[in-house]
Structure formats: C-alpha cells, structure tokens
CSV table of C-alpha atoms in Angstrom, one decimal:
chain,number,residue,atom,x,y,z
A,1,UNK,CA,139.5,209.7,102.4
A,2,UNK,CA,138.7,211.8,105.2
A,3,UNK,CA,140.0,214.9,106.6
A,4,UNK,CA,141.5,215.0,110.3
A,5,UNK,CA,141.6,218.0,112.3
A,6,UNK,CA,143.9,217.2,115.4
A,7,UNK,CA,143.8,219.5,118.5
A,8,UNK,CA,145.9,219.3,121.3
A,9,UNK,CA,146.4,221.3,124.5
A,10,UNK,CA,149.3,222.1,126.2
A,11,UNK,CA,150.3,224.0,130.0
A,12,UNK,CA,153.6,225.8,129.8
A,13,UNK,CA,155.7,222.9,131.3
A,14,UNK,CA,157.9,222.7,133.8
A,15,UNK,CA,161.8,223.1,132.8
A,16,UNK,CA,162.2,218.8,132.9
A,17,UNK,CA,159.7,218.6,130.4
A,18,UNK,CA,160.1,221.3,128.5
A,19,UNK,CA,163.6,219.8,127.5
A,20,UNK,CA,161.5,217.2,125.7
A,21,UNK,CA,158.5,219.1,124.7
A,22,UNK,CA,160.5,222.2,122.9
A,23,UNK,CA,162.0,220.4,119.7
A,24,UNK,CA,159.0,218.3,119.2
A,25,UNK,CA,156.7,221.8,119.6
A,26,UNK,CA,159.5,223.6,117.1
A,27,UNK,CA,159.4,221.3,114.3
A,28,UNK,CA,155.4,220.9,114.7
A,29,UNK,CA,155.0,224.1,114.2
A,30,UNK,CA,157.3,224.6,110.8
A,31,UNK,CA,154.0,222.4,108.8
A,32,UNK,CA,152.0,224.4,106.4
A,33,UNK,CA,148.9,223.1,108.2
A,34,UNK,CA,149.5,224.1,111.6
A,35,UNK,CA,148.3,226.9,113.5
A,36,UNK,CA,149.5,227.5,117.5
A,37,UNK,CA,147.6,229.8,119.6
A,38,UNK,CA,148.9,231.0,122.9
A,39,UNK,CA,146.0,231.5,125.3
A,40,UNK,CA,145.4,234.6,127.3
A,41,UNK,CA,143.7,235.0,130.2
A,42,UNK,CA,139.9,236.1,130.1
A,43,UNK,CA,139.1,240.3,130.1
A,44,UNK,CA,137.1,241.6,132.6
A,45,UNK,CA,134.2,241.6,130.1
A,46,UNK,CA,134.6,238.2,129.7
A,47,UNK,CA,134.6,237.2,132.9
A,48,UNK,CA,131.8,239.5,133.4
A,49,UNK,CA,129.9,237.0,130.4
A,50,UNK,CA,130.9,233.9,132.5
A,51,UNK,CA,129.8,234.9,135.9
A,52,UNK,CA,126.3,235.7,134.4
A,53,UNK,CA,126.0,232.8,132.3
A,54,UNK,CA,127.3,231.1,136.1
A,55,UNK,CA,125.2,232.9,138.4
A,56,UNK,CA,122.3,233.6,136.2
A,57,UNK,CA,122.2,237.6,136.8
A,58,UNK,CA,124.1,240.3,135.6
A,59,UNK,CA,127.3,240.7,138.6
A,60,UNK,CA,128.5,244.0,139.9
A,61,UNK,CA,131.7,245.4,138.4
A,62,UNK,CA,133.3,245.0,141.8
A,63,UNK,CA,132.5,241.4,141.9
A,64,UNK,CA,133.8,241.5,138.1
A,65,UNK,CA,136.7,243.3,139.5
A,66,UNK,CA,137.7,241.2,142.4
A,67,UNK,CA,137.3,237.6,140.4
A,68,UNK,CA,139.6,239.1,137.3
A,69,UNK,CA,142.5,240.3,140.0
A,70,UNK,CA,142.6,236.7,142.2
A,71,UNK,CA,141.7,234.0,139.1
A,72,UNK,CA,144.1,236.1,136.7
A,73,UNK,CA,141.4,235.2,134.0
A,74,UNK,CA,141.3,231.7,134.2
A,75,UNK,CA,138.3,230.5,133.6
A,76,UNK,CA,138.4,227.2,135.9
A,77,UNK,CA,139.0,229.4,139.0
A,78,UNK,CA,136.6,232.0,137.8
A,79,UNK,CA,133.8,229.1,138.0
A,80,UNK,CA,135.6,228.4,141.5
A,81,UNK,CA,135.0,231.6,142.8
A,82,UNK,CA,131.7,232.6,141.2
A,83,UNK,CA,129.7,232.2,144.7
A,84,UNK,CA,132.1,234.9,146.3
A,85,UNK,CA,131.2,237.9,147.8
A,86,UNK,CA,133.2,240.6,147.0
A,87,UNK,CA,132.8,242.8,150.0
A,88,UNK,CA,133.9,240.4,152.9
A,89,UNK,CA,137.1,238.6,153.2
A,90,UNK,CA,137.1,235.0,151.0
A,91,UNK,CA,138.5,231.9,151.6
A,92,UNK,CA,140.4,229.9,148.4
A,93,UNK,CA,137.5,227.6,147.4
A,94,UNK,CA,137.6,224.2,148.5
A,95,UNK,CA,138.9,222.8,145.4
A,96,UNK,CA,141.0,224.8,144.5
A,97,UNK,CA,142.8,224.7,147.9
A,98,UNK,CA,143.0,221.4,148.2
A,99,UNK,CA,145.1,221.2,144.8
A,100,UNK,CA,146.8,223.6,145.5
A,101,UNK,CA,148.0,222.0,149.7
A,102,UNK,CA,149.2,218.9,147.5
A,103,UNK,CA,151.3,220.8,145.2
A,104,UNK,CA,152.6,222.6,148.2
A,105,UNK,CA,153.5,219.2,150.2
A,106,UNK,CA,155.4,217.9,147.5
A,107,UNK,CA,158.2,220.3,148.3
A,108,UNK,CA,160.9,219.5,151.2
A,109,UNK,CA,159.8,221.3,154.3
A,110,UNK,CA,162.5,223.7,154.5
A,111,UNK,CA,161.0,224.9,151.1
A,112,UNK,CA,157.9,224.6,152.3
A,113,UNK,CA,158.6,227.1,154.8
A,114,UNK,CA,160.0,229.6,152.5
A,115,UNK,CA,157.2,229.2,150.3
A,116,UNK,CA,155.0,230.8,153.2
A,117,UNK,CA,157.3,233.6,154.7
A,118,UNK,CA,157.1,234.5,150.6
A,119,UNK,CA,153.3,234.6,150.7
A,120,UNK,CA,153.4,237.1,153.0
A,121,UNK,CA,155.5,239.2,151.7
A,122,UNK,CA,153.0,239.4,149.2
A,123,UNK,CA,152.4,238.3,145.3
A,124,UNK,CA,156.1,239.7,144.6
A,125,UNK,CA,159.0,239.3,147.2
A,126,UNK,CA,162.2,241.0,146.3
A,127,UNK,CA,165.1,238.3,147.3
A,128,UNK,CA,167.2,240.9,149.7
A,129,UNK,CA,163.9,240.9,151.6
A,130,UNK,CA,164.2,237.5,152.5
A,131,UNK,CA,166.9,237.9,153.9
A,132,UNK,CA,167.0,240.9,155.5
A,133,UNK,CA,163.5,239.7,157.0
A,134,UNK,CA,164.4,236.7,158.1
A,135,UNK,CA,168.3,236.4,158.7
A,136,UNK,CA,168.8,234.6,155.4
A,137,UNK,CA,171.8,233.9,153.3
A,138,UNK,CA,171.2,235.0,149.6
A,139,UNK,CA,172.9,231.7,148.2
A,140,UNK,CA,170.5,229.9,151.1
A,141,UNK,CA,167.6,231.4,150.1
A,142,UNK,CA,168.2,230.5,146.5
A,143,UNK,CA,169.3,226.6,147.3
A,144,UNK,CA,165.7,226.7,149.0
A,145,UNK,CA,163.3,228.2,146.6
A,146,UNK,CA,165.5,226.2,143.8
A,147,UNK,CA,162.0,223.4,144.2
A,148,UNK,CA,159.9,225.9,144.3
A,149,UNK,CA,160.7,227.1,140.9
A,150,UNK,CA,161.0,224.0,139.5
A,151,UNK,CA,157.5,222.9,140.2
A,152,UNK,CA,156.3,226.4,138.6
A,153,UNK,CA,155.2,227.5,142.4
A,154,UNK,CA,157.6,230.8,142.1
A,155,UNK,CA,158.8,231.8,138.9
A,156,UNK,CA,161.5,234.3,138.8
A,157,UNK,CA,160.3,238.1,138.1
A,158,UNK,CA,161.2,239.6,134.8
A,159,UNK,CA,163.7,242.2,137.1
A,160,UNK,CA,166.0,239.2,138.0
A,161,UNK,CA,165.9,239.9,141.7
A,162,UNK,CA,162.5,239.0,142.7
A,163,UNK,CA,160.8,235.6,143.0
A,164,UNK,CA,156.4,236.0,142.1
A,165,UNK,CA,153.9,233.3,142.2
A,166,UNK,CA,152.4,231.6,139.7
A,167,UNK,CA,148.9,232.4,140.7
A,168,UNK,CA,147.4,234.4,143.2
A,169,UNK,CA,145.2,232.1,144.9
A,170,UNK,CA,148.3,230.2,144.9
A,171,UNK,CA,149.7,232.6,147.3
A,172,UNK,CA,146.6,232.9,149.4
A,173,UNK,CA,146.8,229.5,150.1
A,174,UNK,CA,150.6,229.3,151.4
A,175,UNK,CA,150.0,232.3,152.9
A,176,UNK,CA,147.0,231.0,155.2
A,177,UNK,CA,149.3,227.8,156.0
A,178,UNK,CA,151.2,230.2,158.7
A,179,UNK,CA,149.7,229.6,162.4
A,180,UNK,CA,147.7,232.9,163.6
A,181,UNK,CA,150.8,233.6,166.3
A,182,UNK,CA,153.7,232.9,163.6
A,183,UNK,CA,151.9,234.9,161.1
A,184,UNK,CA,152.4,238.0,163.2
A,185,UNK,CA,155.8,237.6,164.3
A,186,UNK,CA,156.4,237.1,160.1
A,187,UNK,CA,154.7,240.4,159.1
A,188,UNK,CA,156.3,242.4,161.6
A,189,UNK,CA,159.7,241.4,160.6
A,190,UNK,CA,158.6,242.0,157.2
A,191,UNK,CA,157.4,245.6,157.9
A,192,UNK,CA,160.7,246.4,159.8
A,193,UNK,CA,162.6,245.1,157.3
A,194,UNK,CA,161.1,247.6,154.7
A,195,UNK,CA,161.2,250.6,156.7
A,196,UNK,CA,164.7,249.8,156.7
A,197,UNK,CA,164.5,249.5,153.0
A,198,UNK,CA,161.8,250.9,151.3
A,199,UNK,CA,163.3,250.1,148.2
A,200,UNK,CA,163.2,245.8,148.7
A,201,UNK,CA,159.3,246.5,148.3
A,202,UNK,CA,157.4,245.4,145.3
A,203,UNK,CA,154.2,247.9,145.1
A,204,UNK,CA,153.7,251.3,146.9
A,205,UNK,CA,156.1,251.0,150.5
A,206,UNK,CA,153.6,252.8,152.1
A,207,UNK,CA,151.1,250.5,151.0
A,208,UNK,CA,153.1,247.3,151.8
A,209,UNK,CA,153.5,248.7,155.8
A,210,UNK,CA,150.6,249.3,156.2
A,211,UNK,CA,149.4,246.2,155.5
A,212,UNK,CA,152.1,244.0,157.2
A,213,UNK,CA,151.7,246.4,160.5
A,214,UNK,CA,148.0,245.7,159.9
A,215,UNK,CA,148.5,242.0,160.0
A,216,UNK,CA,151.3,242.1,162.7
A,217,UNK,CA,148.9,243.6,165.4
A,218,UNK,CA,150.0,247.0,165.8
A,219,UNK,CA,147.5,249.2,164.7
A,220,UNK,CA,149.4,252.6,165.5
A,221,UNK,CA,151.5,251.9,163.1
A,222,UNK,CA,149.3,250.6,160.6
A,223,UNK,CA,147.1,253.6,161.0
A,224,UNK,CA,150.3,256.1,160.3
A,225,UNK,CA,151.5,253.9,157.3
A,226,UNK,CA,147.9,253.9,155.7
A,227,UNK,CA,147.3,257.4,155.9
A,228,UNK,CA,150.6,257.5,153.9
A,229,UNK,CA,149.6,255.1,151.5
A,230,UNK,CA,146.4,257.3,150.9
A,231,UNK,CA,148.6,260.6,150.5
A,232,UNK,CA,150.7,258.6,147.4
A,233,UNK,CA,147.7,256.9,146.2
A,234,UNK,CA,145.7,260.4,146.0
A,235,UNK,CA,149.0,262.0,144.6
A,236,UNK,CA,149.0,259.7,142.1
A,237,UNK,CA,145.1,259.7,141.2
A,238,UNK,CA,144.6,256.2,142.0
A,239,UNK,CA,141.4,256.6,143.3
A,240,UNK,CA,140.0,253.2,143.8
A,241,UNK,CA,143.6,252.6,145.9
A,242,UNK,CA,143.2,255.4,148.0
A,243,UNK,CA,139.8,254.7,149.4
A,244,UNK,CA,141.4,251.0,150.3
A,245,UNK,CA,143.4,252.5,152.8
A,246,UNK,CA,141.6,255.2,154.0
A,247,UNK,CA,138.8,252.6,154.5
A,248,UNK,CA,141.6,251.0,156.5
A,249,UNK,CA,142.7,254.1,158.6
A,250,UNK,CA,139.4,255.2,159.5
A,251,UNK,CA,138.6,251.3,160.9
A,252,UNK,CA,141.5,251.6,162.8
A,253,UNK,CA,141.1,254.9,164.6
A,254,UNK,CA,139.1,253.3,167.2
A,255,UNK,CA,142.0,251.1,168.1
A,256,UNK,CA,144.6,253.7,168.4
A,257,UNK,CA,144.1,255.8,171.9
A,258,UNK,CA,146.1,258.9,170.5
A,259,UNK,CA,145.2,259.0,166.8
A,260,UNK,CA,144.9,262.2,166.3
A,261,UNK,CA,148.1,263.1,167.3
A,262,UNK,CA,149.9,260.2,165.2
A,263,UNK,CA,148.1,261.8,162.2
A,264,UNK,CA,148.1,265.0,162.7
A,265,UNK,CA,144.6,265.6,162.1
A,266,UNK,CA,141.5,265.4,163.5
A,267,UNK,CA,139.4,261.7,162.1
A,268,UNK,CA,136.3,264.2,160.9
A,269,UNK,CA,138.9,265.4,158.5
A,270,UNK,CA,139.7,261.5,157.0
A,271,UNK,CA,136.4,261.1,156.7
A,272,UNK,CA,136.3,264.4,154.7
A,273,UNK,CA,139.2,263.2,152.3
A,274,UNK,CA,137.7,259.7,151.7
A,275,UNK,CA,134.1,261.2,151.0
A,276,UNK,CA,135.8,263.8,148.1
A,277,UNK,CA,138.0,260.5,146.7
A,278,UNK,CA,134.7,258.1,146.7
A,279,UNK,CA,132.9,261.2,145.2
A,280,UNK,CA,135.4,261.1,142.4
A,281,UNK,CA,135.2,257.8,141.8
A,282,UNK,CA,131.6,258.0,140.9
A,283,UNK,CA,130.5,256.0,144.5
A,284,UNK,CA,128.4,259.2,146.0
A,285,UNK,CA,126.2,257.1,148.1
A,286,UNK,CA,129.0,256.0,150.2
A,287,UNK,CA,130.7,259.7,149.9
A,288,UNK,CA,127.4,261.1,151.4
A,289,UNK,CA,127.2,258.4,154.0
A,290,UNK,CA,131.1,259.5,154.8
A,291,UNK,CA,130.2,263.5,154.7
A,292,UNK,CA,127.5,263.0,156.7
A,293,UNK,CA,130.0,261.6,159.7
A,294,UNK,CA,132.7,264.1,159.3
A,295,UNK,CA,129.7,266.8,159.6
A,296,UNK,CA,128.8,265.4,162.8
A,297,UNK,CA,132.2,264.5,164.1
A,298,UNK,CA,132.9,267.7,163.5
A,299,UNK,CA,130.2,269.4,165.8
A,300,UNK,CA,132.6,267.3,168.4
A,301,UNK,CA,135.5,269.0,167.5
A,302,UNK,CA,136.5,271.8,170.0
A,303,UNK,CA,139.2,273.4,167.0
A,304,UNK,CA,136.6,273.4,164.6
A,305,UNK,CA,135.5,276.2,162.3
A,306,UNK,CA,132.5,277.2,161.0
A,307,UNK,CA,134.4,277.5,158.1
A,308,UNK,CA,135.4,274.2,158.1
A,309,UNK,CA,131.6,273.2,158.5
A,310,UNK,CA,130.9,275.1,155.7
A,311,UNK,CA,133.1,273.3,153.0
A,312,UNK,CA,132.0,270.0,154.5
A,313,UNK,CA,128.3,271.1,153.6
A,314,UNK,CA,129.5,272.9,150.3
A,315,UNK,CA,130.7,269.3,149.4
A,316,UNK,CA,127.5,267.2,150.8
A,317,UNK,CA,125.8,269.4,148.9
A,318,UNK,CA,127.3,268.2,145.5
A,319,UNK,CA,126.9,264.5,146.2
A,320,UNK,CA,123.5,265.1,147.1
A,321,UNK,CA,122.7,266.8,144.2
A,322,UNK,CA,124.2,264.4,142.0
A,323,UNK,CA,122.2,261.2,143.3
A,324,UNK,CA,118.7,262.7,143.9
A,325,UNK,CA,118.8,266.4,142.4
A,326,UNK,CA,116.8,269.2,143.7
A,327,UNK,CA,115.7,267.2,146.4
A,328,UNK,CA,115.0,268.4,149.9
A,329,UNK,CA,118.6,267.8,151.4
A,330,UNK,CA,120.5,268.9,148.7
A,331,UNK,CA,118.5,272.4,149.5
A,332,UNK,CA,119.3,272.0,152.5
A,333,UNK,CA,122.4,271.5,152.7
A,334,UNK,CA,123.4,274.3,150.2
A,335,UNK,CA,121.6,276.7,152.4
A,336,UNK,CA,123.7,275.7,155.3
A,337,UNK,CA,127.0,275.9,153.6
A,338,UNK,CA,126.2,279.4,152.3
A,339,UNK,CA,125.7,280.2,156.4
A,340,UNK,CA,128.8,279.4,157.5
A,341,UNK,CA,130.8,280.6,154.7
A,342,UNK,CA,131.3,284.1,154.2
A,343,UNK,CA,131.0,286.3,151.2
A,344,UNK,CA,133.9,287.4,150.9
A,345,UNK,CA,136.9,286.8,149.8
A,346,UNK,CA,135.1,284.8,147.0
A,347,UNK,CA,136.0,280.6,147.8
A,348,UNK,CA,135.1,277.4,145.8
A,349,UNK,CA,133.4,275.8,148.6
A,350,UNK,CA,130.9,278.5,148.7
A,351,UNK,CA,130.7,278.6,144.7
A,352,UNK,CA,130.1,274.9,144.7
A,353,UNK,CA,127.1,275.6,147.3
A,354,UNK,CA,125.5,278.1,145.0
C-alpha cells in the first residue's frame, strides 16, 4: 500500500454553489486526517520577496506599498502589476482587465450601469448615496445591484448599509468604463451629494470631495476640499495622507485664479506645511526641494515677514542638516535664519537654527 495525500483548492464560491459546496466542505472537515487552511493575502514583506524574485532587484517600499494596497496581496495580480511604476498614474494590466470586462458584461446593463456610478464613488459606496446621487429608489437600487452580488462583483459591507468591491482593480476597471464627459457629470453629483451629507461617505469626507471635485473639473473646489483633507489628515498624524492632498492642492493652485483668497493663505505657506509633514515622514529630499520654493515664493510675497523668512530657513536648515550634515548649506542656511529672527523673546525656530 501506498499513502495518498490529496490537495484541493477552493475560491470562496458564490451563494448557488455554496449551497452545494458547504455540507460536503462540513463533513470533510470532521476526518481525523484532514487539515483546512484559509489563505490570507500576502504582507507587504512578502510581496516585497515576490517583486524581487519578479523584477530581479530589490523594489522601493513605495512600489511595495502601492502593489500591496491595489492587488490586496494576491499574488497573481502582484505578478500582473510588477512592471508598474509607482509614481505615475497605472492602467489595470491587460490581463487582468480583460477578465475582469467579461465578468462585468455578464451582468444586465441596467446593473452594469450601477456597477460603474459605484466605482466612482469609490472602493466603499454607502447605499443612501446612490441614491441621493443619482435620484435612485433604495428598493431600486437593491433590485439592481442584487447580480452584482451574486456574481461576488459587490459584496455587502460588514455595516449592513454599504455595498464594497471585491477587489480593487476590480473597481478600477468599472470605474474607467465611464466616457470622459459622463464621468464628470457622475463625480460632481457625487461630491454634491456628500456635502449634503458628509455622513453617506466611507473614508475622510474631506478626502472623498476633494477627490470627486478633482475628477468633476472644478478645481476651486477641489483645491478648498483638499486643503481640508490635509488639516484632518495632519490632525490625525496621518502623515503619508496628508502629503497626498497637499501634493494635490499645491498642483492645483495654478488653476485656480483667486487661490489665495479661497484658502486663506498665501501658497508659500502650503508649501511650508507639506515640507514640515514630508520632513516628518522621513522624505527630507523632497521637504528641502518644497522649503526651498516657499523661501523663494516668499520673497514674492508683499505681507511677508522677515520673521516668517526666518522660520522657513530655521526649518531648511534641519532637513539639510539631516541629509548631508555640516555641509555648506546647512551653514548657510542656519546663519540666515538667525538674521531674520530676533533674540528675543526666546522662539523654537531660532533654537532649531542654532
């Protein structure tokens, strides 16, 4: 005789099969001999392992980073998105999308539909949103996701009142299905619908306006709505967050002829408050690059102080001084800071200069 060691696989199933599948699974599982393990998703170091062994090179944590959040650790779509490049916009790879535009197709249209104006709302979508967004009846809106679920598109959110998808490049891909001029018009009714009710949103309001103004084409709006989002996001110490939308406000200034105004602050300032929060973060080449701008935007500024000047070089000086110590413009910048700030009364900027 020889001994056997059977191995089988199996997806979580959809609620059809899983009618069948359950008893059979049950009773399996009651032999001596049997073991059942319930997969996880890879960790971040893990998929750190597999995009080296992929790529052949050791891969930045923010490429780490942004392959964990969008494959959810699943190893066929980390393979899928190894060649991305984590600082520019990515399309869902090939494959992936076109498995993905099947399973989509396969639902009536009117589903279909829904399917996308959920996308945009984002990974989560509260059910009141849907229809407060889009003039919906709740028992409608419910008859027309109803496929949705059943094909394991949606599944509904642990609260009970909002519908999330089952993976995120899932949503990318119904969400890129919505026509340039219709993707707008979506957004927009999704971002009036939440300042309506900030409490039908599923992350951060602030957050979720600015992006849908973002993608609606109004950039004023954006810009005040992503300042916001920075405020809560600093408030709360989420660093990494915070930089994400002041990286977003301070691309948008340009595009917003009375800025300053809507902000109530001069942009020299921003970029003051994004170089301290990349500072923290431990990213001081791009908080120097940022201190550097908001010194010389601030030379532009008519209602500047020297003062002001000062604790902008007081700061320089320390992320200087941590990436290349003692050198020539950390000196030098210390020595300008103590000019423009006086002695007295004692100040942290000036004792940071020292």
């Amino acid at each position: 005789d020889q001994r056997v060691t059977l191995v089988g696989t199996e997806r979580q199933p959809g609620p059809e099969l899983e009618r069948h599948l359950a008893p059979l699974l049950s009773e399996t599982s009651r032999g001596d001999h049997v073991d059942r393990l319930h997969l996880l998703g890879l960790s971040e170091d893990e998929v750190a392992r597999q995009l080296g062994a992929l790529t052949g090179e050791e891969p930045s944590r923010v490429v780490v980073r942004s392959v964990l959040q969008r494959s959810e650790g699943n190893p066929l779509f980390v393979r899928e998105l190894a060649g991305q490049d984590a600082r520019t916009p990515v399309e869902v790879p090939h494959r992936l999308r076109d498995l993905f535009e099947a399973t989509l197709l396969s639902l009536p249209e009117e589903t279909q539909h829904l399917v996308r104006l959920c996308a945009a709302a984002g990974r989560r979508v509260h059910h009141l949103l849907l229809c407060r967004a889009f003039g919906l009846d709740p028992q409608a809106v419910a008859d027309r996701l109803r496929p949705a679920i059943r094909a394991q598109i949606l599944v509904v959110d642990a609260d009970g009142v909002s519908y999330g998808f089952r993976h995120v490049l899932l949503a990318e891909t119904a969400a890129d299905a919505l026509l340039p001029g219709e993707s707008q018009a979506v957004h927009a009714r999704l971002a009036v619908a939440l300042e309506g009710e900030p409490a039908l949103a599923s992350t951060a309001p602030a957050a979720e306006l600015a992006h849908h103004w973002g993608l609606a084409g109004e950039p004023d709006r954006a810009l005040v709505w992503s300042i916001a989002a920075a405020e809560e996001a600093d408030a709360s110490h989420a660093l990494d967050a915070a930089l994400v939308h002041l990286d977003r406000a301070v691309e948008l200034w340009d595009r917003v002829p009375d800025a300053r105004r809507l902000v109530g602050r001069p942009r020299w300032r921003v970029l003051s408050w994004q170089g301290s929060m990349a500072n923290l973060a431990g990213r001081n080449g791009k908080a120097i690059g940022l201190l550097e701008r908001a010194v010389e935007e601030h030379g532009d500024d008519p209602e500047g102080t020297s003062a002001e000047l000062g604790a902008l070089y007081s700061r320089l000086t320390i992320c200087l001084g941590t990436v290349v110590p003692h050198a020539e413009e950390t000196l030098a910048a210390s020595s300008r800071a103590l000019e423009l700030l006086p002695e007295t009364p004692p100040s942290a900027a000036r004792a940071e200069a020292l």
